[in-house]
């Protein structure tokens, strides 16, 4: 860990104006005091966070496709969703819920790939990403969220990489999960040949 005085970079909030308070996130505009004693403003999005899970069965990753209005585009992603209030204490349970709702599977032996802030310049959203290759089909899974229309597909690693190249997969959490999957396959191959 780097040793430096991070306090000298702190931006102190002088005032805060709430711009929008919605179901998923809220937006504020802060006036801040900068380290050089000047002031500036920051537009911030506060979000409870999200979870995602990369499910692999029979050497294929399960993806869900859906129309993303912010992009005006249909893309494929690993199963994911937002953390409800209180779920930040157990994001694994939330990831398992999303997996069941979106694919009809349950997973054992979750491995945390990463927990990251996608856009820390303006958003507090932290996403927890998990991996599992131990999946079991559920006879009567939970229903998908109201208003959620999904297309489930299963793809090989070469197919997933091609989908990244063509833009069918374009979100960070899914690309991260596919890279992790590729590294795990390369490690297994090296161990097998050792």
PDB file of N, CA, C and O in Angstrom, residues 29-62:
ATOM      1  N   UNK A  29     -26.100  18.113  -5.691  1.00  0.00           N
ATOM      2  CA  UNK A  29     -25.081  19.040  -6.191  1.00  0.00           C
ATOM      3  C   UNK A  29     -24.425  19.656  -4.965  1.00  0.00           C
ATOM      4  O   UNK A  29     -25.082  20.333  -4.170  1.00  0.00           O
ATOM      5  N   UNK A  30     -23.132  19.367  -4.801  1.00  0.00           N
ATOM      6  CA  UNK A  30     -22.366  19.887  -3.668  1.00  0.00           C
ATOM      7  C   UNK A  30     -21.497  21.059  -4.107  1.00  0.00           C
ATOM      8  O   UNK A  30     -20.953  21.051  -5.216  1.00  0.00           O
ATOM      9  N   UNK A  31     -21.364  22.050  -3.226  1.00  0.00           N
ATOM     10  CA  UNK A  31     -20.324  23.068  -3.361  1.00  0.00           C
ATOM     11  C   UNK A  31     -19.214  22.603  -2.421  1.00  0.00           C
ATOM     12  O   UNK A  31     -19.468  22.301  -1.248  1.00  0.00           O
ATOM     13  N   UNK A  32     -17.995  22.503  -2.954  1.00  0.00           N
ATOM     14  CA  UNK A  32     -16.886  21.962  -2.160  1.00  0.00           C
ATOM     15  C   UNK A  32     -15.722  22.939  -2.096  1.00  0.00           C
ATOM     16  O   UNK A  32     -15.505  23.740  -3.012  1.00  0.00           O
ATOM     17  N   UNK A  33     -14.989  22.824  -1.004  1.00  0.00           N
ATOM     18  CA  UNK A  33     -13.741  23.558  -0.832  1.00  0.00           C
ATOM     19  C   UNK A  33     -12.615  22.635  -1.279  1.00  0.00           C
ATOM     20  O   UNK A  33     -12.495  21.502  -0.793  1.00  0.00           O
ATOM     21  N   UNK A  34     -11.795  23.106  -2.206  1.00  0.00           N
ATOM     22  CA  UNK A  34     -10.708  22.300  -2.765  1.00  0.00           C
ATOM     23  C   UNK A  34      -9.423  22.487  -1.950  1.00  0.00           C
ATOM     24  O   UNK A  34      -9.303  23.432  -1.164  1.00  0.00           O
ATOM     25  N   UNK A  35      -8.446  21.606  -2.151  1.00  0.00           N
ATOM     26  CA  UNK A  35      -7.189  21.697  -1.393  1.00  0.00           C
ATOM     27  C   UNK A  35      -6.455  23.035  -1.533  1.00  0.00           C
ATOM     28  O   UNK A  35      -5.730  23.441  -0.630  1.00  0.00           O
ATOM     29  N   UNK A  36      -6.668  23.747  -2.650  1.00  0.00           N
ATOM     30  CA  UNK A  36      -5.990  25.041  -2.832  1.00  0.00           C
ATOM     31  C   UNK A  36      -6.839  26.217  -2.323  1.00  0.00           C
ATOM     32  O   UNK A  36      -6.588  27.364  -2.656  1.00  0.00           O
ATOM     33  N   UNK A  37      -7.883  25.902  -1.546  1.00  0.00           N
ATOM     34  CA  UNK A  37      -8.795  26.876  -0.931  1.00  0.00           C
ATOM     35  C   UNK A  37      -9.744  27.572  -1.917  1.00  0.00           C
ATOM     36  O   UNK A  37     -10.381  28.553  -1.565  1.00  0.00           O
ATOM     37  N   UNK A  38      -9.838  27.070  -3.133  1.00  0.00           N
ATOM     38  CA  UNK A  38     -10.864  27.564  -4.066  1.00  0.00           C
ATOM     39  C   UNK A  38     -12.100  26.682  -3.877  1.00  0.00           C
ATOM     40  O   UNK A  38     -12.066  25.676  -3.176  1.00  0.00           O
ATOM     41  N   UNK A  39     -13.191  27.077  -4.510  1.00  0.00           N
ATOM     42  CA  UNK A  39     -14.406  26.268  -4.436  1.00  0.00           C
ATOM     43  C   UNK A  39     -14.793  25.779  -5.823  1.00  0.00           C
ATOM     44  O   UNK A  39     -14.411  26.365  -6.839  1.00  0.00           O
ATOM     45  N   UNK A  40     -15.538  24.705  -5.827  1.00  0.00           N
ATOM     46  CA  UNK A  40     -16.044  24.135  -7.066  1.00  0.00           C
ATOM     47  C   UNK A  40     -17.343  23.411  -6.736  1.00  0.00           C
ATOM     48  O   UNK A  40     -17.787  23.410  -5.593  1.00  0.00           O
ATOM     49  N   UNK A  41     -17.975  22.793  -7.747  1.00  0.00           N
ATOM     50  CA  UNK A  41     -19.188  22.030  -7.491  1.00  0.00           C
ATOM     51  C   UNK A  41     -18.987  20.596  -7.965  1.00  0.00           C
ATOM     52  O   UNK A  41     -18.166  20.314  -8.838  1.00  0.00           O
ATOM     53  N   UNK A  42     -19.733  19.700  -7.361  1.00  0.00           N
ATOM     54  CA  UNK A  42     -19.710  18.286  -7.728  1.00  0.00           C
ATOM     55  C   UNK A  42     -21.153  17.810  -7.845  1.00  0.00           C
ATOM     56  O   UNK A  42     -21.952  18.007  -6.926  1.00  0.00           O
ATOM     57  N   UNK A  43     -21.501  17.215  -8.975  1.00  0.00           N
ATOM     58  CA  UNK A  43     -22.797  16.570  -9.148  1.00  0.00           C
ATOM     59  C   UNK A  43     -22.584  15.085  -8.879  1.00  0.00           C
ATOM     60  O   UNK A  43     -21.766  14.438  -9.534  1.00  0.00           O
ATOM     61  N   UNK A  44     -23.304  14.562  -7.875  1.00  0.00           N
ATOM     62  CA  UNK A  44     -23.054  13.210  -7.378  1.00  0.00           C
ATOM     63  C   UNK A  44     -24.312  12.355  -7.447  1.00  0.00           C
ATOM     64  O   UNK A  44     -25.416  12.831  -7.183  1.00  0.00           O
ATOM     65  N   UNK A  45     -24.114  11.084  -7.772  1.00  0.00           N
ATOM     66  CA  UNK A  45     -25.198  10.107  -7.804  1.00  0.00           C
ATOM     67  C   UNK A  45     -24.940   9.105  -6.678  1.00  0.00           C
ATOM     68  O   UNK A  45     -23.890   8.469  -6.641  1.00  0.00           O
ATOM     69  N   UNK A  46     -25.898   8.984  -5.767  1.00  0.00           N
ATOM     70  CA  UNK A  46     -25.793   8.017  -4.681  1.00  0.00           C
ATOM     71  C   UNK A  46     -26.673   6.810  -5.005  1.00  0.00           C
ATOM     72  O   UNK A  46     -27.862   6.957  -5.290  1.00  0.00           O
ATOM     73  N   UNK A  47     -26.061   5.637  -4.985  1.00  0.00           N
ATOM     74  CA  UNK A  47     -26.702   4.390  -5.396  1.00  0.00           C
ATOM     75  C   UNK A  47     -26.344   3.329  -4.370  1.00  0.00           C
ATOM     76  O   UNK A  47     -25.213   3.281  -3.888  1.00  0.00           O
ATOM     77  N   UNK A  48     -27.281   2.448  -4.044  1.00  0.00           N
ATOM     78  CA  UNK A  48     -27.049   1.429  -3.015  1.00  0.00           C
ATOM     79  C   UNK A  48     -26.073   0.338  -3.446  1.00  0.00           C
ATOM     80  O   UNK A  48     -25.590  -0.420  -2.618  1.00  0.00           O
ATOM     81  N   UNK A  49     -25.776   0.242  -4.725  1.00  0.00           N
ATOM     82  CA  UNK A  49     -24.831  -0.756  -5.202  1.00  0.00           C
ATOM     83  C   UNK A  49     -25.515  -1.861  -5.973  1.00  0.00           C
ATOM     84  O   UNK A  49     -26.744  -1.927  -6.071  1.00  0.00           O
ATOM     85  N   UNK A  50     -24.690  -2.738  -6.517  1.00  0.00           N
ATOM     86  CA  UNK A  50     -25.223  -3.818  -7.326  1.00  0.00           C
ATOM     87  C   UNK A  50     -24.424  -5.092  -7.164  1.00  0.00           C
ATOM     88  O   UNK A  50     -23.341  -5.102  -6.564  1.00  0.00           O
ATOM     89  N   UNK A  51     -24.986  -6.159  -7.707  1.00  0.00           N
ATOM     90  CA  UNK A  51     -24.335  -7.466  -7.687  1.00  0.00           C
ATOM     91  C   UNK A  51     -24.436  -8.071  -9.071  1.00  0.00           C
ATOM     92  O   UNK A  51     -25.335  -7.745  -9.848  1.00  0.00           O
ATOM     93  N   UNK A  52     -23.501  -8.958  -9.355  1.00  0.00           N
ATOM     94  CA  UNK A  52     -23.525  -9.682 -10.612  1.00  0.00           C
ATOM     95  C   UNK A  52     -22.874 -11.038 -10.376  1.00  0.00           C
ATOM     96  O   UNK A  52     -22.024 -11.182  -9.505  1.00  0.00           O
ATOM     97  N   UNK A  53     -23.284 -12.008 -11.173  1.00  0.00           N
ATOM     98  CA  UNK A  53     -22.705 -13.341 -11.045  1.00  0.00           C
ATOM     99  C   UNK A  53     -22.460 -13.921 -12.425  1.00  0.00           C
ATOM    100  O   UNK A  53     -23.320 -13.841 -13.305  1.00  0.00           O
ATOM    101  N   UNK A  54     -21.266 -14.480 -12.603  1.00  0.00           N
ATOM    102  CA  UNK A  54     -20.879 -15.126 -13.856  1.00  0.00           C
ATOM    103  C   UNK A  54     -21.105 -16.622 -13.680  1.00  0.00           C
ATOM    104  O   UNK A  54     -20.287 -17.305 -13.074  1.00  0.00           O
ATOM    105  N   UNK A  55     -22.214 -17.152 -14.199  1.00  0.00           N
ATOM    106  CA  UNK A  55     -22.505 -18.572 -14.044  1.00  0.00           C
ATOM    107  C   UNK A  55     -22.001 -19.383 -15.239  1.00  0.00           C
ATOM    108  O   UNK A  55     -22.306 -19.065 -16.387  1.00  0.00           O
ATOM    109  N   UNK A  56     -21.224 -20.414 -14.966  1.00  0.00           N
ATOM    110  CA  UNK A  56     -20.689 -21.262 -16.034  1.00  0.00           C
ATOM    111  C   UNK A  56     -21.135 -22.697 -15.793  1.00  0.00           C
ATOM    112  O   UNK A  56     -20.973 -23.227 -14.688  1.00  0.00           O
ATOM    113  N   UNK A  57     -21.694 -23.309 -16.826  1.00  0.00           N
ATOM    114  CA  UNK A  57     -22.068 -24.732 -16.762  1.00  0.00           C
ATOM    115  C   UNK A  57     -21.711 -25.387 -18.092  1.00  0.00           C
ATOM    116  O   UNK A  57     -21.930 -24.807 -19.153  1.00  0.00           O
ATOM    117  N   UNK A  58     -21.129 -26.572 -18.007  1.00  0.00           N
ATOM    118  CA  UNK A  58     -20.757 -27.332 -19.211  1.00  0.00           C
ATOM    119  C   UNK A  58     -19.913 -26.485 -20.160  1.00  0.00           C
ATOM    120  O   UNK A  58     -20.143 -26.474 -21.373  1.00  0.00           O
ATOM    121  N   UNK A  59     -18.941 -25.754 -19.608  1.00  0.00           N
ATOM    122  CA  UNK A  59     -18.033 -24.906 -20.389  1.00  0.00           C
ATOM    123  C   UNK A  59     -18.735 -23.800 -21.173  1.00  0.00           C
ATOM    124  O   UNK A  59     -18.230 -23.331 -22.197  1.00  0.00           O
ATOM    125  N   UNK A  60     -19.895 -23.389 -20.695  1.00  0.00           N
ATOM    126  CA  UNK A  60     -20.605 -22.266 -21.306  1.00  0.00           C
ATOM    127  C   UNK A  60     -21.065 -21.309 -20.211  1.00  0.00           C
ATOM    128  O   UNK A  60     -21.522 -21.731 -19.151  1.00  0.00           O
ATOM    129  N   UNK A  61     -20.933 -20.001 -20.483  1.00  0.00           N
ATOM    130  CA  UNK A  61     -21.394 -18.984 -19.553  1.00  0.00           C
ATOM    131  C   UNK A  61     -22.831 -18.617 -19.910  1.00  0.00           C
ATOM    132  O   UNK A  61     -23.160 -18.445 -21.083  1.00  0.00           O
ATOM    133  N   UNK A  62     -23.656 -18.493 -18.882  1.00  0.00           N
ATOM    134  CA  UNK A  62     -25.045 -18.081 -19.087  1.00  0.00           C
ATOM    135  C   UNK A  62     -25.098 -16.557 -19.054  1.00  0.00           C
ATOM    136  O   UNK A  62     -24.652 -15.933 -18.091  1.00  0.00           O
TER     137      UNK A  62
END
